[in-house]
Amino acid sequence: EDATKRADVIQRLDKAIKDAKAANTAWDSVERGERLLVKEQQRQALEALGLVSGKYEALYARADQALKRMQKDGTEPDEELKRAMFEARDRLKEAIAVARRLKVDEDAFGLRGAETMRKRLHNMLEDLKGAIRVICRVRPLNAKERSDGEASIAARFDMCTVEITQEMDMMRPGVVAALAMYERGEGEAPKPETTHYSFDAVFAPGTQDEVFQDCAELVQSALDGYNVTLFAYGQTGSGKTHTM
């Protein structure tokens, strides 16, 4: 009820200020009205932050239990919980941005509490994704390789899988016999061997922005004061420095 009344006060104040400006009312009166409006908006923002932060305490407790289960027996948290946490974190982030835009005092309790809850939710989400994540980026053929007629053996099978197509191994049992039958028109040509490898994400090669978006949340964790390590591993010329 108080929140509804405050919203009504803010709406009427805003209208009164606009009417006063249109009527060329004395500037000091308009200025007092604008200061009062900002103060009411700040109070409204702090109240909203307090309500939102308190509401997500129970959600954080659920996530904490899910993380402990995952660490104990590998039970994956359900997708509904993850979605709720993403939504909670983003709503908090938006509410904090509004409060900062209204220049709410940095030491205000509501703002501190909301920022603390945002950090807790954000880093809990990162923990639920797993402490170690491996992402694969497939390097495309360079100009020389293309001019030499080389072909890529690696391709993105889906968002988390790389498919490797090997050259036909003549030493593999049955390959020579199958090839001989095919040449006599008695069967199908033996197919190249394909192998699938799973990762947390695969880029083939993806843009720099796409790669960054996949690790941007870890950058936020580092800014929040948590320890984070990102490194690239691969042979010479595979694009490690470019990716980093």
PDB file of C-alpha atoms in Angstrom:
ATOM      1  CA  GLU A   1       0.000   0.000   0.000  1.00  0.00           C
ATOM      2  CA  ASP A   2       2.822   2.402   0.907  1.00  0.00           C
ATOM      3  CA  ALA A   3       4.559   1.607  -2.384  1.00  0.00           C
ATOM      4  CA  THR A   4       1.342   2.394  -4.291  1.00  0.00           C
ATOM      5  CA  LYS A   5       0.965   5.703  -2.438  1.00  0.00           C
ATOM      6  CA  ARG A   6       4.582   6.628  -3.138  1.00  0.00           C
ATOM      7  CA  ALA A   7       4.182   5.815  -6.843  1.00  0.00           C
ATOM      8  CA  ASP A   8       1.073   8.051  -6.895  1.00  0.00           C
ATOM      9  CA  VAL A   9       2.974  10.882  -5.160  1.00  0.00           C
ATOM     10  CA  ILE A  10       5.839  10.612  -7.639  1.00  0.00           C
ATOM     11  CA  GLN A  11       3.427  10.655 -10.582  1.00  0.00           C
ATOM     12  CA  ARG A  12       1.617  13.754  -9.263  1.00  0.00           C
ATOM     13  CA  LEU A  13       4.886  15.517  -8.447  1.00  0.00           C
ATOM     14  CA  ASP A  14       6.218  14.863 -11.924  1.00  0.00           C
ATOM     15  CA  LYS A  15       3.023  16.247 -13.493  1.00  0.00           C
ATOM     16  CA  ALA A  16       3.090  19.312 -11.223  1.00  0.00           C
ATOM     17  CA  ILE A  17       6.692  20.098 -12.193  1.00  0.00           C
ATOM     18  CA  LYS A  18       5.877  19.829 -15.907  1.00  0.00           C
ATOM     19  CA  ASP A  19       2.823  22.067 -15.450  1.00  0.00           C
ATOM     20  CA  ALA A  20       4.902  24.595 -13.479  1.00  0.00           C
ATOM     21  CA  LYS A  21       7.540  24.726 -16.214  1.00  0.00           C
ATOM     22  CA  ALA A  22       4.861  25.199 -18.872  1.00  0.00           C
ATOM     23  CA  ALA A  23       3.344  28.066 -16.820  1.00  0.00           C
ATOM     24  CA  ASN A  24       6.777  29.707 -16.331  1.00  0.00           C
ATOM     25  CA  THR A  25       6.537  29.342 -12.549  1.00  0.00           C
ATOM     26  CA  ALA A  26       9.417  30.823 -10.517  1.00  0.00           C
ATOM     27  CA  TRP A  27      12.527  28.687 -10.999  1.00  0.00           C
ATOM     28  CA  ASP A  28      13.219  28.221  -7.268  1.00  0.00           C
ATOM     29  CA  SER A  29       9.788  26.594  -6.822  1.00  0.00           C
ATOM     30  CA  VAL A  30      10.408  24.245  -9.761  1.00  0.00           C
ATOM     31  CA  GLU A  31      13.863  23.418  -8.407  1.00  0.00           C
ATOM     32  CA  ARG A  32      12.434  22.557  -4.962  1.00  0.00           C
ATOM     33  CA  GLY A  33       9.863  20.324  -6.640  1.00  0.00           C
ATOM     34  CA  GLU A  34      12.556  18.544  -8.683  1.00  0.00           C
ATOM     35  CA  ARG A  35      14.668  17.941  -5.570  1.00  0.00           C
ATOM     36  CA  LEU A  36      11.640  16.505  -3.780  1.00  0.00           C
ATOM     37  CA  LEU A  37      10.846  14.312  -6.817  1.00  0.00           C
ATOM     38  CA  VAL A  38      14.387  12.899  -6.913  1.00  0.00           C
ATOM     39  CA  LYS A  39      14.257  12.182  -3.162  1.00  0.00           C
ATOM     40  CA  GLU A  40      10.956  10.311  -3.530  1.00  0.00           C
ATOM     41  CA  GLN A  41      12.294   8.347  -6.510  1.00  0.00           C
ATOM     42  CA  GLN A  42      15.378   7.390  -4.503  1.00  0.00           C
ATOM     43  CA  ARG A  43      13.223   6.195  -1.593  1.00  0.00           C
ATOM     44  CA  GLN A  44      11.088   4.186  -4.029  1.00  0.00           C
ATOM     45  CA  ALA A  45      14.206   2.610  -5.587  1.00  0.00           C
ATOM     46  CA  LEU A  46      15.608   1.647  -2.167  1.00  0.00           C
ATOM     47  CA  GLU A  47      12.309   0.096  -1.106  1.00  0.00           C
ATOM     48  CA  ALA A  48      12.190  -1.906  -4.336  1.00  0.00           C
ATOM     49  CA  LEU A  49      15.792  -3.079  -3.809  1.00  0.00           C
ATOM     50  CA  GLY A  50      14.995  -4.196  -0.266  1.00  0.00           C
ATOM     51  CA  LEU A  51      11.914  -6.138  -1.368  1.00  0.00           C
ATOM     52  CA  VAL A  52      13.702  -7.820  -4.282  1.00  0.00           C
ATOM     53  CA  SER A  53      16.766  -8.741  -2.199  1.00  0.00           C
ATOM     54  CA  GLY A  54      14.663 -10.245   0.602  1.00  0.00           C
ATOM     55  CA  LYS A  55      12.567 -12.209  -1.874  1.00  0.00           C
ATOM     56  CA  TYR A  56      15.644 -13.957  -3.287  1.00  0.00           C
ATOM     57  CA  GLU A  57      17.078 -15.144   0.047  1.00  0.00           C
ATOM     58  CA  ALA A  58      14.991 -18.349  -0.193  1.00  0.00           C
ATOM     59  CA  LEU A  59      16.112 -18.863  -3.804  1.00  0.00           C
ATOM     60  CA  TYR A  60      19.754 -18.530  -2.782  1.00  0.00           C
ATOM     61  CA  ALA A  61      19.234 -21.101  -0.007  1.00  0.00           C
ATOM     62  CA  ARG A  62      17.776 -23.565  -2.577  1.00  0.00           C
ATOM     63  CA  ALA A  63      20.733 -22.994  -4.872  1.00  0.00           C
ATOM     64  CA  ASP A  64      23.169 -23.536  -1.998  1.00  0.00           C
ATOM     65  CA  GLN A  65      21.569 -26.919  -1.259  1.00  0.00           C
ATOM     66  CA  ALA A  66      21.696 -27.851  -4.962  1.00  0.00           C
ATOM     67  CA  LEU A  67      25.398 -26.959  -5.122  1.00  0.00           C
ATOM     68  CA  LYS A  68      26.167 -29.105  -2.067  1.00  0.00           C
ATOM     69  CA  ARG A  69      24.322 -32.071  -3.639  1.00  0.00           C
ATOM     70  CA  MET A  70      26.234 -31.595  -6.887  1.00  0.00           C
ATOM     71  CA  GLN A  71      29.567 -31.512  -5.062  1.00  0.00           C
ATOM     72  CA  LYS A  72      28.633 -34.564  -2.981  1.00  0.00           C
ATOM     73  CA  ASP A  73      27.171 -36.970  -5.536  1.00  0.00           C
ATOM     74  CA  GLY A  74      27.239 -35.173  -8.909  1.00  0.00           C
ATOM     75  CA  THR A  75      23.469 -34.533  -9.034  1.00  0.00           C
ATOM     76  CA  GLU A  76      22.866 -31.778 -11.573  1.00  0.00           C
ATOM     77  CA  PRO A  77      20.621 -28.883 -10.406  1.00  0.00           C
ATOM     78  CA  ASP A  78      17.302 -28.690 -12.268  1.00  0.00           C
ATOM     79  CA  GLU A  79      16.909 -26.216 -15.128  1.00  0.00           C
ATOM     80  CA  GLU A  80      13.986 -24.443 -13.430  1.00  0.00           C
ATOM     81  CA  LEU A  81      16.271 -23.433 -10.542  1.00  0.00           C
ATOM     82  CA  LYS A  82      18.925 -22.137 -12.936  1.00  0.00           C
ATOM     83  CA  ARG A  83      16.338 -20.119 -14.880  1.00  0.00           C
ATOM     84  CA  ALA A  84      14.969 -18.620 -11.656  1.00  0.00           C
ATOM     85  CA  MET A  85      18.474 -17.623 -10.584  1.00  0.00           C
ATOM     86  CA  PHE A  86      19.296 -16.042 -13.946  1.00  0.00           C
ATOM     87  CA  GLU A  87      16.056 -14.075 -13.770  1.00  0.00           C
ATOM     88  CA  ALA A  88      16.670 -13.009 -10.150  1.00  0.00           C
ATOM     89  CA  ARG A  89      20.210 -11.875 -10.877  1.00  0.00           C
ATOM     90  CA  ASP A  90      19.144  -9.872 -13.930  1.00  0.00           C
ATOM     91  CA  ARG A  91      16.234  -8.227 -12.075  1.00  0.00           C
ATOM     92  CA  LEU A  92      18.554  -7.238  -9.244  1.00  0.00           C
ATOM     93  CA  LYS A  93      21.098  -5.902 -11.705  1.00  0.00           C
ATOM     94  CA  GLU A  94      18.402  -3.775 -13.364  1.00  0.00           C
ATOM     95  CA  ALA A  95      17.093  -2.468 -10.018  1.00  0.00           C
ATOM     96  CA  ILE A  96      20.625  -1.560  -8.903  1.00  0.00           C
ATOM     97  CA  ALA A  97      21.227   0.276 -12.190  1.00  0.00           C
ATOM     98  CA  VAL A  98      18.043   2.327 -11.633  1.00  0.00           C
ATOM     99  CA  ALA A  99      19.156   3.188  -8.069  1.00  0.00           C
ATOM    100  CA  ARG A 100      22.583   4.287  -9.279  1.00  0.00           C
ATOM    101  CA  ARG A 101      21.042   6.354 -12.071  1.00  0.00           C
ATOM    102  CA  LEU A 102      18.975   8.136  -9.414  1.00  0.00           C
ATOM    103  CA  LYS A 103      22.217   8.725  -7.480  1.00  0.00           C
ATOM    104  CA  VAL A 104      21.125   6.770  -4.418  1.00  0.00           C
ATOM    105  CA  ASP A 105      23.714   7.055  -1.631  1.00  0.00           C
ATOM    106  CA  GLU A 106      26.357   4.301  -2.024  1.00  0.00           C
ATOM    107  CA  ASP A 107      26.165   3.578   1.714  1.00  0.00           C
ATOM    108  CA  ALA A 108      22.378   3.175   1.722  1.00  0.00           C
ATOM    109  CA  PHE A 109      21.504  -0.171   3.318  1.00  0.00           C
ATOM    110  CA  GLY A 110      19.129  -1.240   0.546  1.00  0.00           C
ATOM    111  CA  LEU A 111      21.732  -0.690  -2.176  1.00  0.00           C
ATOM    112  CA  ARG A 112      24.478  -2.517  -0.263  1.00  0.00           C
ATOM    113  CA  GLY A 113      22.200  -5.463   0.465  1.00  0.00           C
ATOM    114  CA  ALA A 114      21.012  -5.718  -3.141  1.00  0.00           C
ATOM    115  CA  GLU A 115      24.572  -5.568  -4.490  1.00  0.00           C
ATOM    116  CA  THR A 116      25.645  -8.289  -2.037  1.00  0.00           C
ATOM    117  CA  MET A 117      22.738 -10.517  -3.101  1.00  0.00           C
ATOM    118  CA  ARG A 118      23.500  -9.920  -6.799  1.00  0.00           C
ATOM    119  CA  LYS A 119      27.108 -11.023  -6.243  1.00  0.00           C
ATOM    120  CA  ARG A 120      26.009 -14.100  -4.282  1.00  0.00           C
ATOM    121  CA  LEU A 121      23.510 -15.166  -6.956  1.00  0.00           C
ATOM    122  CA  HIS A 122      25.929 -14.453  -9.809  1.00  0.00           C
ATOM    123  CA  ASN A 123      28.796 -16.447  -8.336  1.00  0.00           C
ATOM    124  CA  MET A 124      26.519 -19.266  -7.188  1.00  0.00           C
ATOM    125  CA  LEU A 125      25.390 -19.576 -10.818  1.00  0.00           C
ATOM    126  CA  GLU A 126      29.005 -19.819 -11.925  1.00  0.00           C
ATOM    127  CA  ASP A 127      29.639 -22.531  -9.308  1.00  0.00           C
ATOM    128  CA  LEU A 128      26.598 -24.483 -10.513  1.00  0.00           C
ATOM    129  CA  LYS A 129      28.031 -24.461 -14.028  1.00  0.00           C
ATOM    130  CA  GLY A 130      31.093 -26.272 -12.670  1.00  0.00           C
ATOM    131  CA  ALA A 131      34.468 -25.254 -11.276  1.00  0.00           C
ATOM    132  CA  ILE A 132      36.294 -26.229 -14.480  1.00  0.00           C
ATOM    133  CA  ARG A 133      34.947 -25.589 -17.955  1.00  0.00           C
ATOM    134  CA  VAL A 134      36.619 -26.554 -21.230  1.00  0.00           C
ATOM    135  CA  ILE A 135      35.699 -24.685 -24.404  1.00  0.00           C
ATOM    136  CA  CYS A 136      36.922 -25.706 -27.851  1.00  0.00           C
ATOM    137  CA  ARG A 137      37.553 -23.232 -30.672  1.00  0.00           C
ATOM    138  CA  VAL A 138      38.234 -24.729 -34.102  1.00  0.00           C
ATOM    139  CA  ARG A 139      40.791 -22.819 -36.151  1.00  0.00           C
ATOM    140  CA  PRO A 140      39.714 -22.321 -39.790  1.00  0.00           C
ATOM    141  CA  LEU A 141      42.099 -23.164 -42.625  1.00  0.00           C
ATOM    142  CA  ASN A 142      44.512 -20.341 -43.450  1.00  0.00           C
ATOM    143  CA  ALA A 143      45.152 -19.030 -46.967  1.00  0.00           C
ATOM    144  CA  LYS A 144      48.160 -21.294 -47.584  1.00  0.00           C
ATOM    145  CA  GLU A 145      46.287 -24.410 -46.457  1.00  0.00           C
ATOM    146  CA  ARG A 146      43.387 -23.565 -48.739  1.00  0.00           C
ATOM    147  CA  SER A 147      45.677 -22.917 -51.726  1.00  0.00           C
ATOM    148  CA  ASP A 148      47.397 -26.264 -51.066  1.00  0.00           C
ATOM    149  CA  GLY A 149      44.020 -27.989 -51.312  1.00  0.00           C
ATOM    150  CA  GLU A 150      43.906 -28.992 -47.643  1.00  0.00           C
ATOM    151  CA  ALA A 151      40.565 -29.867 -46.072  1.00  0.00           C
ATOM    152  CA  SER A 152      39.484 -29.337 -42.471  1.00  0.00           C
ATOM    153  CA  ILE A 153      38.921 -32.514 -40.465  1.00  0.00           C
ATOM    154  CA  ALA A 154      37.268 -30.712 -37.529  1.00  0.00           C
ATOM    155  CA  ALA A 155      33.702 -29.395 -37.569  1.00  0.00           C
ATOM    156  CA  ARG A 156      31.170 -28.229 -35.006  1.00  0.00           C
ATOM    157  CA  PHE A 157      28.638 -31.063 -34.643  1.00  0.00           C
ATOM    158  CA  ASP A 158      26.453 -29.132 -32.202  1.00  0.00           C
ATOM    159  CA  MET A 159      26.858 -26.433 -29.532  1.00  0.00           C
ATOM    160  CA  CYS A 160      28.950 -28.712 -27.307  1.00  0.00           C
ATOM    161  CA  THR A 161      30.432 -31.296 -29.689  1.00  0.00           C
ATOM    162  CA  VAL A 162      33.285 -31.367 -32.209  1.00  0.00           C
ATOM    163  CA  GLU A 163      33.281 -33.974 -34.970  1.00  0.00           C
ATOM    164  CA  ILE A 164      36.674 -35.163 -36.235  1.00  0.00           C
ATOM    165  CA  THR A 165      36.723 -36.902 -39.610  1.00  0.00           C
ATOM    166  CA  GLN A 166      39.868 -39.012 -39.940  1.00  0.00           C
ATOM    167  CA  GLU A 167      41.510 -39.990 -43.200  1.00  0.00           C
ATOM    168  CA  MET A 168      40.770 -43.592 -44.045  1.00  0.00           C
ATOM    169  CA  ASP A 169      43.081 -45.876 -42.089  1.00  0.00           C
ATOM    170  CA  MET A 170      44.109 -48.696 -44.408  1.00  0.00           C
ATOM    171  CA  MET A 171      45.405 -50.617 -41.401  1.00  0.00           C
ATOM    172  CA  ARG A 172      41.937 -50.740 -39.842  1.00  0.00           C
ATOM    173  CA  PRO A 173      40.511 -54.298 -39.987  1.00  0.00           C
ATOM    174  CA  GLY A 174      38.213 -54.810 -42.965  1.00  0.00           C
ATOM    175  CA  VAL A 175      39.006 -51.532 -44.748  1.00  0.00           C
ATOM    176  CA  VAL A 176      41.129 -53.045 -47.527  1.00  0.00           C
ATOM    177  CA  ALA A 177      38.578 -55.816 -48.178  1.00  0.00           C
ATOM    178  CA  ALA A 178      35.679 -53.327 -48.219  1.00  0.00           C
ATOM    179  CA  LEU A 179      37.578 -51.087 -50.643  1.00  0.00           C
ATOM    180  CA  ALA A 180      38.322 -54.024 -52.969  1.00  0.00           C
ATOM    181  CA  MET A 181      34.620 -55.024 -52.966  1.00  0.00           C
ATOM    182  CA  TYR A 182      33.599 -51.447 -53.737  1.00  0.00           C
ATOM    183  CA  GLU A 183      36.006 -51.294 -56.685  1.00  0.00           C
ATOM    184  CA  ARG A 184      34.410 -54.490 -58.040  1.00  0.00           C
ATOM    185  CA  GLY A 185      30.987 -52.866 -57.684  1.00  0.00           C
ATOM    186  CA  GLU A 186      29.962 -55.238 -54.900  1.00  0.00           C
ATOM    187  CA  GLY A 187      29.386 -52.861 -52.019  1.00  0.00           C
ATOM    188  CA  GLU A 188      29.554 -49.333 -50.640  1.00  0.00           C
ATOM    189  CA  ALA A 189      32.747 -47.345 -50.311  1.00  0.00           C
ATOM    190  CA  PRO A 190      34.185 -47.531 -46.795  1.00  0.00           C
ATOM    191  CA  LYS A 191      33.401 -44.294 -44.953  1.00  0.00           C
ATOM    192  CA  PRO A 192      36.009 -42.178 -43.180  1.00  0.00           C
ATOM    193  CA  GLU A 193      36.088 -42.696 -39.431  1.00  0.00           C
ATOM    194  CA  THR A 194      34.396 -39.972 -37.398  1.00  0.00           C
ATOM    195  CA  THR A 195      34.906 -39.302 -33.706  1.00  0.00           C
ATOM    196  CA  HIS A 196      32.962 -36.974 -31.427  1.00  0.00           C
ATOM    197  CA  TYR A 197      34.417 -34.993 -28.526  1.00  0.00           C
ATOM    198  CA  SER A 198      32.250 -33.156 -25.992  1.00  0.00           C
ATOM    199  CA  PHE A 199      33.037 -29.808 -24.373  1.00  0.00           C
ATOM    200  CA  ASP A 200      31.177 -27.161 -22.388  1.00  0.00           C
ATOM    201  CA  ALA A 201      30.944 -25.092 -25.585  1.00  0.00           C
ATOM    202  CA  VAL A 202      32.284 -25.209 -29.152  1.00  0.00           C
ATOM    203  CA  PHE A 203      33.101 -22.335 -31.522  1.00  0.00           C
ATOM    204  CA  ALA A 204      33.973 -22.999 -35.164  1.00  0.00           C
ATOM    205  CA  PRO A 205      35.527 -20.471 -34.943  1.00  0.00           C
ATOM    206  CA  GLY A 206      32.858 -17.946 -33.856  1.00  0.00           C
ATOM    207  CA  THR A 207      33.465 -14.206 -33.538  1.00  0.00           C
ATOM    208  CA  GLN A 208      35.547 -12.589 -30.823  1.00  0.00           C
ATOM    209  CA  ASP A 209      32.332 -11.150 -29.337  1.00  0.00           C
ATOM    210  CA  GLU A 210      30.687 -14.593 -29.199  1.00  0.00           C
ATOM    211  CA  VAL A 211      33.705 -16.070 -27.433  1.00  0.00           C
ATOM    212  CA  PHE A 212      33.767 -13.184 -24.952  1.00  0.00           C
ATOM    213  CA  GLN A 213      30.054 -13.546 -24.172  1.00  0.00           C
ATOM    214  CA  ASP A 214      30.709 -17.139 -23.103  1.00  0.00           C
ATOM    215  CA  CYS A 215      33.212 -16.032 -20.438  1.00  0.00           C
ATOM    216  CA  ALA A 216      31.915 -12.520 -19.619  1.00  0.00           C
ATOM    217  CA  GLU A 217      30.261 -13.826 -16.436  1.00  0.00           C
ATOM    218  CA  LEU A 218      33.666 -15.034 -15.212  1.00  0.00           C
ATOM    219  CA  VAL A 219      35.069 -11.552 -15.808  1.00  0.00           C
ATOM    220  CA  GLN A 220      32.239 -10.227 -13.610  1.00  0.00           C
ATOM    221  CA  SER A 221      33.216 -12.762 -10.922  1.00  0.00           C
ATOM    222  CA  ALA A 222      36.792 -11.471 -11.024  1.00  0.00           C
ATOM    223  CA  LEU A 223      35.500  -7.899 -10.615  1.00  0.00           C
ATOM    224  CA  ASP A 224      33.428  -9.118  -7.652  1.00  0.00           C
ATOM    225  CA  GLY A 225      36.642 -10.298  -5.974  1.00  0.00           C
ATOM    226  CA  TYR A 226      36.638 -14.019  -6.759  1.00  0.00           C
ATOM    227  CA  ASN A 227      39.638 -15.924  -8.117  1.00  0.00           C
ATOM    228  CA  VAL A 228      39.258 -16.796 -11.798  1.00  0.00           C
ATOM    229  CA  THR A 229      41.705 -18.321 -14.274  1.00  0.00           C
ATOM    230  CA  LEU A 230      41.325 -18.274 -18.052  1.00  0.00           C
ATOM    231  CA  PHE A 231      43.946 -19.825 -20.291  1.00  0.00           C
ATOM    232  CA  ALA A 232      44.300 -21.084 -23.853  1.00  0.00           C
ATOM    233  CA  TYR A 233      45.953 -24.387 -24.757  1.00  0.00           C
ATOM    234  CA  GLY A 234      46.924 -25.586 -28.223  1.00  0.00           C
ATOM    235  CA  GLN A 235      49.734 -26.060 -30.708  1.00  0.00           C
ATOM    236  CA  THR A 236      51.729 -23.214 -32.248  1.00  0.00           C
ATOM    237  CA  GLY A 237      49.610 -21.192 -34.665  1.00  0.00           C
ATOM    238  CA  SER A 238      46.280 -22.510 -33.402  1.00  0.00           C
ATOM    239  CA  GLY A 239      44.991 -19.043 -32.406  1.00  0.00           C
ATOM    240  CA  LYS A 240      45.652 -18.937 -28.655  1.00  0.00           C
ATOM    241  CA  THR A 241      46.869 -15.338 -28.524  1.00  0.00           C
ATOM    242  CA  HIS A 242      44.150 -14.145 -30.895  1.00  0.00           C
ATOM    243  CA  THR A 243      41.474 -15.781 -28.721  1.00  0.00           C
ATOM    244  CA  MET A 244      42.857 -14.453 -25.434  1.00  0.00           C
TER     245      MET A 244
END
